[in-house]
CSV table of C-alpha atoms and ligand atoms in Angstrom, one decimal:
chain,number,residue,atom,x,y,z
A,207,MET,CA,0.0,-0.1,-0.1
A,208,PHE,CA,1.3,3.6,-0.8
A,209,ILE,CA,1.9,5.4,2.3
A,210,PRO,CA,2.4,9.3,1.6
A,211,GLN,CA,4.4,10.1,4.6
A,212,GLU,CA,7.0,7.6,3.4
A,213,PHE,CA,7.2,9.0,0.1
A,214,ILE,CA,7.5,12.6,1.6
A,215,ARG,CA,10.2,11.3,4.0
A,216,LYS,CA,12.3,10.1,1.0
A,217,LYS,CA,12.3,13.7,-0.5
A,218,ARG,CA,13.0,15.1,2.8
A,219,ASP,CA,16.0,12.9,3.1
A,220,ASN,CA,17.1,13.5,-0.4
A,221,LYS,CA,16.5,10.1,-1.6
A,222,PRO,CA,15.5,9.2,-5.1
A,223,LEU,CA,11.7,9.1,-5.8
A,224,LYS,CA,10.4,5.9,-7.9
A,225,LYS,CA,8.1,6.7,-10.9
A,226,GLU,CA,5.5,4.4,-9.5
A,227,ASP,CA,5.3,6.3,-6.2
A,228,ILE,CA,5.2,9.5,-8.0
A,229,GLU,CA,2.1,8.2,-10.0
A,230,GLU,CA,0.5,6.9,-6.7
A,231,PHE,CA,1.1,10.2,-5.0
A,232,ILE,CA,-0.4,12.1,-8.0
A,233,LYS,CA,-3.3,9.5,-8.2
A,234,GLY,CA,-4.0,10.4,-4.5
A,235,VAL,CA,-4.1,13.9,-5.3
A,236,SER,CA,-6.7,13.4,-7.9
A,237,ASP,CA,-8.9,10.9,-5.9
A,238,GLY,CA,-8.4,12.7,-2.5
A,239,SER,CA,-6.6,9.8,-0.6
A,240,VAL,CA,-3.7,12.2,-0.3
A,241,ALA,CA,-4.4,15.0,2.2
A,242,ASN,CA,-3.5,18.7,2.0
A,243,GLU,CA,-1.0,18.3,4.7
A,244,HIS,CA,0.9,15.7,2.5
A,245,ILE,CA,0.7,18.0,-0.5
A,246,SER,CA,2.2,20.9,1.4
A,247,ALA,CA,4.9,18.8,3.1
A,248,PHE,CA,5.8,17.4,-0.2
A,249,ALA,CA,6.0,20.9,-1.7
A,250,MET,CA,8.2,22.2,0.9
A,251,ALA,CA,10.5,19.1,0.7
A,252,VAL,CA,10.7,19.7,-3.0
A,253,PHE,CA,11.4,23.3,-2.5
A,254,PHE,CA,14.4,22.5,-0.1
A,255,ASN,CA,15.8,19.7,-1.9
A,256,GLY,CA,14.8,19.8,-5.6
A,257,MET,CA,14.3,17.0,-8.1
A,258,SER,CA,16.3,15.1,-10.5
A,259,LEU,CA,15.4,15.4,-14.2
A,260,GLU,CA,13.9,11.9,-14.0
A,261,GLU,CA,11.8,12.8,-11.1
A,262,LYS,CA,10.7,16.2,-12.5
A,263,THR,CA,9.6,14.3,-15.8
A,264,ASN,CA,7.8,11.6,-14.0
A,265,LEU,CA,5.9,14.3,-11.9
A,266,THR,CA,5.1,16.4,-15.0
A,267,ILE,CA,3.8,13.1,-16.9
A,268,ALA,CA,1.7,12.0,-13.9
A,269,MET,CA,0.1,15.4,-13.5
A,270,LYS,CA,-0.6,15.6,-17.1
A,271,ASN,CA,-2.2,12.2,-17.0
A,272,SER,CA,-4.5,13.2,-14.0
A,273,GLY,CA,-7.0,14.6,-16.5
A,274,ASN,CA,-8.1,14.7,-20.2
A,275,THR,CA,-5.4,14.7,-22.8
A,276,LEU,CA,-6.1,16.0,-26.2
A,277,LYS,CA,-5.5,13.8,-29.4
A,278,TRP,CA,-5.1,15.3,-32.9
A,279,ASP,CA,-4.8,12.5,-35.2
A,280,ASP,CA,-6.9,13.9,-38.0
A,281,LEU,CA,-4.8,16.9,-38.5
A,282,ASP,CA,-2.4,17.3,-41.5
A,283,GLY,CA,0.3,19.4,-39.8
A,284,PRO,CA,2.1,19.7,-36.6
A,285,VAL,CA,0.6,20.6,-33.3
A,286,VAL,CA,2.4,23.7,-31.7
A,287,ASP,CA,1.9,26.0,-28.9
A,288,LYS,CA,3.6,28.9,-26.9
A,289,HIS,CA,3.6,29.4,-23.2
A,290,SER,CA,4.9,32.7,-21.7
A,291,THR,CA,5.8,33.2,-17.9
A,292,GLY,CA,3.7,36.3,-18.1
A,293,GLY,CA,4.2,40.0,-18.7
A,294,ILE,CA,2.8,43.5,-19.0
A,295,GLY,CA,1.5,44.2,-22.5
A,296,ASP,CA,2.3,40.6,-23.5
A,297,VAL,CA,-0.1,40.3,-26.4
A,298,VAL,CA,2.1,37.9,-28.5
A,299,SER,CA,-0.3,35.0,-28.3
A,300,LEU,CA,-3.1,37.1,-30.2
A,301,MET,CA,-0.8,37.5,-33.1
A,302,LEU,CA,1.4,34.4,-32.9
A,303,GLY,CA,-1.5,31.9,-33.0
A,304,PRO,CA,-2.9,33.1,-36.2
A,305,MET,CA,0.5,33.6,-37.9
A,306,LEU,CA,1.7,30.2,-37.1
A,307,ALA,CA,-1.5,28.8,-38.2
A,308,ALA,CA,-1.2,30.8,-41.6
A,309,CYS,CA,2.2,29.0,-41.9
A,310,GLY,CA,0.7,25.3,-41.7
A,311,ALA,CA,0.9,24.7,-37.8
A,312,TYR,CA,-2.2,23.8,-35.8
A,313,ILE,CA,-2.4,25.8,-32.3
A,314,PRO,CA,-4.7,24.4,-29.7
A,315,MET,CA,-3.8,27.1,-27.2
A,316,ILE,CA,-5.2,26.8,-23.6
A,317,SER,CA,-4.3,30.1,-21.9
A,318,GLY,CA,-4.9,31.7,-18.6
A,319,ARG,CA,-6.2,34.7,-16.8
A,320,GLY,CA,-4.3,37.6,-15.4
A,321,LEU,CA,-2.1,36.5,-12.5
A,322,GLY,CA,-0.7,39.0,-9.9
A,323,HIS,CA,0.6,41.9,-12.0
A,324,THR,CA,0.6,40.2,-15.3
A,325,GLY,CA,-2.3,40.2,-17.9
A,326,GLY,CA,-3.9,37.1,-19.2
A,327,THR,CA,-4.9,36.1,-22.7
A,328,LEU,CA,-8.4,34.9,-21.8
A,329,ASP,CA,-9.2,38.3,-20.1
A,330,LYS,CA,-8.2,40.0,-23.4
A,331,PHE,CA,-10.1,37.8,-25.5
A,332,GLU,CA,-13.2,38.4,-23.2
A,333,SER,CA,-12.9,42.1,-24.2
A,334,ILE,CA,-14.6,40.8,-27.4
A,335,PRO,CA,-18.3,40.6,-27.1
A,336,GLY,CA,-19.6,37.0,-27.5
A,337,TYR,CA,-16.2,35.4,-27.6
A,338,ASN,CA,-16.7,32.3,-25.7
A,339,VAL,CA,-13.4,31.1,-24.0
A,340,TYR,CA,-15.1,27.8,-22.8
A,341,PRO,CA,-16.5,26.2,-25.9
A,342,ASP,CA,-17.2,22.4,-25.7
A,343,ASP,CA,-14.6,20.0,-27.0
A,344,ALA,CA,-16.3,19.5,-30.4
A,345,LEU,CA,-16.4,23.3,-31.1
A,346,PHE,CA,-12.7,23.5,-29.8
A,347,LYS,CA,-11.6,20.7,-32.2
A,348,LYS,CA,-13.6,22.1,-35.1
A,349,VAL,CA,-12.0,25.8,-34.8
A,350,VAL,CA,-8.5,24.3,-34.5
A,351,LYS,CA,-9.0,22.0,-37.5
A,352,GLU,CA,-10.7,24.8,-39.7
A,353,CYS,CA,-8.8,27.9,-38.7
A,354,GLY,CA,-5.7,26.3,-37.4
A,355,VAL,CA,-5.8,28.0,-34.1
A,356,ALA,CA,-8.2,28.2,-31.2
A,357,ILE,CA,-7.3,30.3,-28.1
A,358,ILE,CA,-9.5,29.2,-25.2
A,359,GLY,CA,-9.5,28.7,-21.4
A,360,GLN,CA,-8.5,25.8,-19.2
A,361,THR,CA,-11.3,23.6,-18.0
A,362,SER,CA,-11.4,21.5,-14.8
A,363,SER,CA,-10.5,18.4,-16.8
A,364,LEU,CA,-7.2,19.5,-17.9
A,365,ALA,CA,-4.4,18.4,-15.4
A,366,PRO,CA,-6.8,18.8,-12.4
A,367,ALA,CA,-3.9,17.5,-9.9
A,368,ASP,CA,-2.0,20.7,-10.9
A,369,LYS,CA,-5.1,22.7,-9.8
A,370,ARG,CA,-5.3,21.2,-6.3
A,371,ILE,CA,-1.5,21.4,-5.9
A,372,TYR,CA,-1.0,24.8,-7.1
A,373,SER,CA,-3.8,26.2,-4.6
A,374,ILE,CA,-1.8,24.7,-1.8
A,375,ARG,CA,1.6,25.9,-3.1
A,376,ASP,CA,0.0,29.3,-3.2
A,377,VAL,CA,-0.8,29.4,0.6
A,378,THR,CA,2.1,27.5,1.8
A,379,ALA,CA,5.1,29.6,0.3
A,380,THR,CA,6.0,27.0,-2.0
A,381,VAL,CA,5.3,28.5,-5.3
A,382,GLU,CA,8.8,29.7,-6.1
A,383,SER,CA,10.3,26.0,-6.6
A,384,VAL,CA,11.7,25.6,-10.0
A,385,PRO,CA,10.9,21.8,-10.2
A,386,MET,CA,7.3,22.6,-9.2
A,387,ILE,CA,6.7,25.5,-11.5
A,388,SER,CA,8.2,23.5,-14.3
A,389,ALA,CA,5.8,20.4,-13.8
A,390,SER,CA,2.9,22.7,-13.3
A,391,ILE,CA,3.4,24.7,-16.4
A,392,LEU,CA,4.2,21.6,-18.5
A,393,ALA,CA,1.4,19.4,-17.1
A,394,LYS,CA,-1.1,21.7,-18.6
A,395,LYS,CA,0.8,22.3,-21.9
A,396,LEU,CA,1.7,18.7,-22.6
A,397,ALA,CA,-2.1,17.7,-22.0
A,398,GLU,CA,-2.9,19.6,-25.4
A,399,GLY,CA,-1.1,17.1,-27.2
A,400,LEU,CA,1.6,19.1,-28.7
A,401,ASP,CA,4.4,18.0,-31.2
A,402,THR,CA,6.5,21.1,-30.1
A,403,LEU,CA,6.4,24.0,-27.8
A,404,ILE,CA,8.2,27.2,-27.7
A,405,MET,CA,8.6,28.9,-24.0
A,406,ASP,CA,9.0,32.8,-23.5
A,407,VAL,CA,10.4,33.1,-20.3
A,408,LYS,CA,10.6,36.7,-19.4
A,409,VAL,CA,13.6,38.4,-17.7
A,410,GLY,CA,13.7,41.7,-15.9
A,411,SER,CA,11.7,44.1,-13.5
A,412,GLY,CA,8.3,42.7,-14.5
A,413,ALA,CA,9.2,38.9,-14.8
A,414,PHE,CA,7.8,36.4,-12.5
A,415,MET,CA,11.2,35.0,-11.7
A,416,PRO,CA,13.2,37.7,-9.6
A,417,THR,CA,16.7,37.4,-11.1
A,418,TYR,CA,18.2,36.6,-14.6
A,419,ASP,CA,19.8,33.2,-13.2
A,420,LEU,CA,16.5,32.2,-11.8
A,421,SER,CA,14.7,32.9,-15.2
A,422,ARG,CA,17.4,31.0,-17.0
A,423,GLU,CA,17.3,28.0,-14.4
A,424,LEU,CA,13.5,27.8,-15.2
A,425,ALA,CA,13.9,27.8,-18.8
A,426,GLU,CA,16.5,25.1,-18.8
A,427,SER,CA,14.3,23.1,-16.4
A,428,ILE,CA,11.3,23.3,-18.7
A,429,VAL,CA,13.4,22.6,-21.8
A,430,GLU,CA,15.0,19.4,-20.4
A,431,ILE,CA,11.7,18.1,-19.0
A,432,ALA,CA,9.8,18.6,-22.0
A,433,ASN,CA,12.4,17.2,-24.4
A,434,ASN,CA,12.8,14.3,-22.2
A,435,ALA,CA,8.9,13.9,-22.3
A,436,GLY,CA,9.1,13.7,-26.1
A,437,VAL,CA,7.9,17.1,-26.9
A,438,LYS,CA,10.5,19.2,-28.8
A,439,THR,CA,10.9,22.4,-26.8
A,440,ASN,CA,12.9,25.6,-26.9
A,441,ALA,CA,12.9,28.5,-24.7
A,442,ILE,CA,13.7,32.0,-25.4
A,443,LEU,CA,14.6,34.6,-22.6
A,444,THR,CA,13.2,37.8,-23.4
A,445,ASP,CA,12.9,41.2,-21.9
A,446,MET,CA,10.3,42.3,-19.3
A,447,ASN,CA,12.2,45.4,-18.0
A,448,GLN,CA,9.4,47.4,-19.6
A,449,CYS,CA,5.9,47.2,-21.1
A,450,LEU,CA,6.2,44.9,-24.2
A,451,ALA,CA,3.6,46.4,-26.5
A,452,TYR,CA,2.5,50.2,-27.0
A,453,ASN,CA,-0.5,49.3,-24.6
A,454,ALA,CA,-1.4,47.3,-21.6
A,455,GLY,CA,-4.9,46.5,-20.7
A,456,ASN,CA,-7.4,44.1,-22.0
A,457,ALA,CA,-9.4,45.8,-24.8
A,458,ILE,CA,-6.6,48.3,-25.7
A,459,GLU,CA,-4.3,45.3,-26.3
A,460,VAL,CA,-6.8,43.6,-28.6
A,461,ARG,CA,-7.0,46.6,-30.6
A,462,GLU,CA,-3.2,46.8,-30.8
A,463,ALA,CA,-3.1,43.2,-31.9
A,464,VAL,CA,-5.6,43.7,-34.7
A,465,GLU,CA,-3.8,46.8,-35.8
A,466,TYR,CA,-0.7,44.5,-36.0
A,467,LEU,CA,-2.2,41.8,-37.9
A,468,GLN,CA,-3.6,44.6,-40.2
A,469,ASN,CA,0.0,45.9,-40.7
A,470,ARG,CA,-1.3,49.3,-39.6
A,471,ARG,CA,0.9,49.8,-36.6
A,472,LYS,CA,3.6,47.5,-35.3
A,473,ASN,CA,5.5,48.0,-31.9
A,474,PRO,CA,9.2,47.1,-32.9
A,475,ARG,CA,10.0,45.4,-29.7
A,476,LEU,CA,6.8,43.4,-29.7
A,477,HIS,CA,7.5,42.5,-33.3
A,478,LYS,CA,11.0,41.4,-32.6
A,479,ILE,CA,10.1,39.2,-29.8
A,480,ASN,CA,6.9,37.9,-31.6
A,481,MET,CA,9.0,37.0,-34.7
A,482,ALA,CA,11.7,35.2,-32.6
A,483,LEU,CA,9.2,33.0,-30.8
A,484,CYS,CA,7.1,32.2,-34.2
A,485,SER,CA,10.5,31.5,-36.2
A,486,GLN,CA,11.7,29.4,-33.6
A,487,ALA,CA,8.5,27.3,-33.4
A,488,LEU,CA,8.2,26.9,-37.1
A,489,ILE,CA,11.8,25.5,-37.4
A,490,ASN,CA,10.9,23.1,-34.5
A,491,ALA,CA,7.9,22.2,-36.1
A,492,ASN,CA,9.9,21.5,-39.4
A,493,LEU,CA,7.7,24.2,-41.2
A,494,ALA,CA,10.7,26.1,-41.9
A,495,LYS,CA,14.4,25.3,-42.8
A,496,SER,CA,16.1,28.2,-41.3
A,497,LYS,CA,15.4,31.5,-39.4
A,498,ASP,CA,15.4,33.3,-42.9
A,499,ASP,CA,13.0,30.9,-44.2
A,500,ALA,CA,10.8,31.2,-41.2
A,501,ASN,CA,11.0,35.0,-41.2
A,502,LYS,CA,9.8,35.1,-44.9
A,503,LYS,CA,6.9,33.0,-44.3
A,504,LEU,CA,5.8,34.8,-41.4
A,505,GLU,CA,6.1,38.3,-43.1
A,506,LEU,CA,4.0,36.8,-45.9
A,507,ALA,CA,1.4,35.5,-43.3
A,508,LEU,CA,1.2,39.2,-42.1
A,509,SER,CA,1.4,41.1,-45.5
A,510,SER,CA,-0.9,38.8,-47.4
A,511,GLY,CA,-3.6,39.3,-44.7
A,512,LYS,CA,-3.8,35.7,-44.1
A,513,ALA,CA,-3.0,35.7,-40.3
A,514,LEU,CA,-5.7,38.6,-40.0
A,515,GLU,CA,-8.3,36.4,-41.8
A,516,ILE,CA,-7.5,33.5,-39.4
A,517,PHE,CA,-7.9,35.7,-36.3
A,518,ALA,CA,-11.2,37.0,-37.8
A,519,LYS,CA,-12.5,33.5,-38.6
A,520,MET,CA,-11.4,32.1,-34.9
A,521,THR,CA,-13.1,35.0,-33.2
A,522,SER,CA,-16.3,34.7,-35.1
A,523,MET,CA,-16.5,30.8,-34.9
A,524,LEU,CA,-16.0,31.5,-31.1
A,525,GLY,CA,-18.9,33.5,-30.9
A,526,GLY,CA,-17.4,37.0,-31.5
A,527,PRO,CA,-18.8,39.6,-34.3
A,528,SER,CA,-18.2,38.4,-37.7
A,529,ASP,CA,-17.0,41.9,-38.6
A,530,PHE,CA,-15.0,42.4,-35.6
A,531,CYS,CA,-11.6,43.2,-37.3
A,532,GLU,CA,-13.2,45.8,-39.5
A,533,ASN,CA,-15.2,47.5,-36.7
A,534,TYR,CA,-13.4,46.8,-33.6
A,535,ASP,CA,-13.7,50.2,-32.2
A,536,LYS,CA,-17.4,49.7,-32.3
A,537,TYR,CA,-17.3,46.5,-30.2
A,538,LEU,CA,-14.3,47.1,-27.8
A,539,LYS,CA,-15.5,49.0,-24.7
A,540,GLN,CA,-13.9,52.5,-24.2
A,541,ALA,CA,-13.2,54.0,-20.7
A,542,PRO,CA,-14.9,57.4,-19.8
A,543,ILE,CA,-11.4,59.1,-18.8
A,544,ILE,CA,-8.8,58.8,-21.3
A,545,GLU,CA,-6.1,61.4,-20.1
A,546,PRO,CA,-2.4,61.6,-20.5
A,547,VAL,CA,0.3,61.8,-17.6
A,548,TYR,CA,3.2,64.1,-18.1
A,549,THR,CA,6.7,63.7,-16.4
A,550,PRO,CA,7.4,66.3,-13.8
A,551,GLN,CA,11.2,66.3,-15.1
A,552,SER,CA,13.1,66.5,-18.1
A,553,GLY,CA,15.5,63.7,-18.8
A,554,ILE,CA,15.9,60.2,-20.1
A,555,VAL,CA,13.5,57.3,-19.2
A,556,GLU,CA,16.1,55.1,-17.5
A,557,SER,CA,14.2,52.4,-15.8
A,558,MET,CA,10.6,51.1,-15.0
A,559,ASP,CA,9.3,49.2,-12.1
A,560,THR,CA,7.3,47.0,-14.5
A,561,ILE,CA,5.5,45.0,-11.9
A,562,ALA,CA,4.3,48.5,-10.4
A,563,ILE,CA,3.1,49.3,-13.9
A,564,GLY,CA,1.2,46.1,-13.9
A,565,MET,CA,-0.2,46.8,-10.5
A,566,SER,CA,-1.5,50.2,-11.8
A,567,ILE,CA,-3.6,48.4,-14.3
A,568,VAL,CA,-5.0,46.0,-11.5
A,569,GLY,CA,-6.0,49.2,-9.5
A,570,LEU,CA,-7.7,50.6,-12.4
A,571,GLY,CA,-9.9,47.5,-12.3
A,572,GLY,CA,-8.1,45.6,-15.2
A,573,GLY,CA,-6.7,43.0,-13.2
A,574,ARG,CA,-8.0,41.0,-10.1
A,575,ILE,CA,-7.3,41.6,-6.5
A,576,LYS,CA,-9.1,38.5,-5.5
A,577,PRO,CA,-9.9,35.5,-7.9
A,578,SER,CA,-13.6,36.2,-7.9
A,579,ASP,CA,-13.1,39.9,-9.0
A,580,GLU,CA,-14.8,40.9,-12.2
A,581,ILE,CA,-12.6,42.9,-14.4
A,582,ASP,CA,-13.1,46.2,-16.4
A,583,HIS,CA,-11.8,45.3,-19.8
A,584,SER,CA,-12.0,49.0,-20.9
A,585,VAL,CA,-9.2,50.3,-18.6
A,586,GLY,CA,-5.3,50.2,-19.0
A,587,LEU,CA,-2.3,52.2,-20.2
A,588,GLU,CA,-1.9,53.3,-23.7
A,589,ASN,CA,1.4,54.3,-25.5
A,590,VAL,CA,3.7,53.4,-22.4
A,591,ILE,CA,6.8,55.4,-23.0
A,592,LYS,CA,10.0,53.5,-23.8
A,593,LEU,CA,13.1,52.9,-21.8
A,594,GLY,CA,15.7,55.4,-23.3
A,595,THR,CA,13.3,58.1,-24.6
A,596,LYS,CA,14.2,61.7,-24.0
A,597,VAL,CA,11.4,63.4,-22.3
A,598,ASP,CA,10.5,67.0,-21.4
A,599,LEU,CA,7.6,68.3,-19.3
A,600,HIS,CA,5.2,68.0,-22.3
A,601,THR,CA,6.0,64.4,-23.1
A,602,PRO,CA,3.3,62.1,-22.0
A,603,LEU,CA,4.6,59.1,-20.1
A,604,VAL,CA,1.4,57.2,-20.7
A,605,THR,CA,-2.2,57.8,-21.3
A,606,ILE,CA,-4.3,56.4,-18.8
A,607,HIS,CA,-7.9,54.7,-19.5
A,608,ALA,CA,-9.8,54.9,-16.2
A,609,LYS,CA,-13.5,54.3,-15.1
A,610,ASP,CA,-13.4,57.4,-12.8
A,611,GLN,CA,-11.2,60.5,-11.5
A,612,ALA,CA,-10.4,58.5,-8.4
A,613,SER,CA,-8.9,55.4,-10.0
A,614,PHE,CA,-7.1,57.7,-12.7
A,615,GLU,CA,-5.4,59.7,-9.9
A,616,GLU,CA,-4.2,56.6,-8.1
A,617,ALA,CA,-3.1,55.1,-11.4
A,618,LYS,CA,-1.0,58.5,-12.2
A,619,ARG,CA,0.7,58.3,-8.9
A,620,ARG,CA,1.8,54.8,-9.4
A,621,VAL,CA,2.9,55.3,-12.9
A,622,LEU,CA,4.7,58.5,-11.8
A,623,ASP,CA,6.6,56.4,-9.0
A,624,ALA,CA,7.4,53.5,-11.3
A,625,ILE,CA,8.9,55.4,-14.2
A,626,ILE,CA,12.4,56.6,-13.4
A,627,ILE,CA,13.7,59.7,-15.2
A,628,GLY,CA,17.5,60.4,-15.0
A,629,ASP,CA,20.4,61.3,-17.4
A,630,THR,CA,21.7,57.9,-18.5
A,631,LYS,CA,20.6,56.0,-21.5
A,632,PRO,CA,20.0,52.5,-20.4
A,633,GLU,CA,21.0,49.6,-22.4
A,634,VAL,CA,17.7,48.0,-23.9
A,635,LYS,CA,17.6,44.6,-25.1
A,636,GLU,CA,14.6,42.5,-26.4
A,637,ILE,CA,16.0,38.9,-26.6
A,638,TYR,CA,18.9,37.5,-24.3
A,639,GLU,CA,19.3,33.8,-25.1
A,640,VAL,CA,17.6,30.7,-26.8
A,641,ILE,CA,17.8,27.8,-24.5
A,642,SER,CA,17.8,24.4,-26.4
B,127,LIG,N1,2.2,29.3,-13.5
B,127,LIG,C1,1.8,27.9,-13.4
B,127,LIG,O1,1.0,27.4,-14.3
B,127,LIG,N2,2.3,27.1,-12.5
B,127,LIG,C2,3.3,27.6,-11.5
B,127,LIG,O2,3.5,26.9,-10.6
B,127,LIG,C3,3.5,29.1,-11.7
B,127,LIG,C4,3.1,29.8,-12.8
């Protein structure tokens, strides 16, 4: 008989965990025979003693198999996805999905809501009236097959063991464990039935991991586990020392994504990171021979309008308006107050506390303080100033979209505290490293 305390003792004493025991433990997490106390003690033992690659892989696969896993036998191309560790103005998924689909990949993207200071792809899609982020399985499969991409939310049948373990880690100071984070992210992604995955691991003042070394450790861990589990995976370490897109919020990021796909307005930072992720995904999926080949195919997907067409079709098949891309301003809610914030001093934008920028959006109502909160899709920050920009008293740092004057004033205070003006031009990077 499996006795959880014996299993926990092994990890506490740094002894190797057997595959069968990891499977029994996760089975117990799913059927309730393992108690919350067992899960919290196990998470703390892993926090202190870590896990070998074999243990992490077995944990990931056991968690993945705790619920439904998707199968895509009837598709005529590779099944691909991207996951980001989260950021501010990180609207990449909205363009990447349709662009990869236009190049022959299938992307069944199961994405999340905003977490802490970071925005969530699902919340962004819910700015579109009628868009159903929880379609039934048959519709999800139909949209993936017919459009090449469907971006939807996680149901309780996907890696349910992770849901229980994560909620306990959240209240036992055990979230910040690289093996547990890796298994948690990958259990959900691998359940999508992927051939290949590209990870966007953020680095900098708005990143989930607090230092470059920890972001790198997480990236390496995820790449090792996923490849060991048979899914070809790379990670790119990308910059989150400032807002990624021009805008950060829900409806205003959707607007930016549509304008990008329409080739009307592309933020160069966002474009560079999006293209790096897309091209690596095409190479991994054997849909491009080289970076150059991938870039050509991706630029054609944009310039021909094919990626935009795919975004429009996916949106409409999932319940959104059929003319959304032509008339997005009619459908996306606008906040009643839209006002710029000016710098009180001239100089150069030296640095940004990007977590504080994200929290200013939460304060406006664009993110959640507690999980049950309703969010206001109309609020956010437009045209967030870039690091290294020369500013004077007439240069707006950002334009705030707010529901009322009080929340505008609070966001203004947070933004002014978060953006540091000095006299040195900072070094600005977009991409640090590719981990294979
Ligand atoms: N995101 C996840 O899905 N899991 C973690 O453990 C941390 C971030």
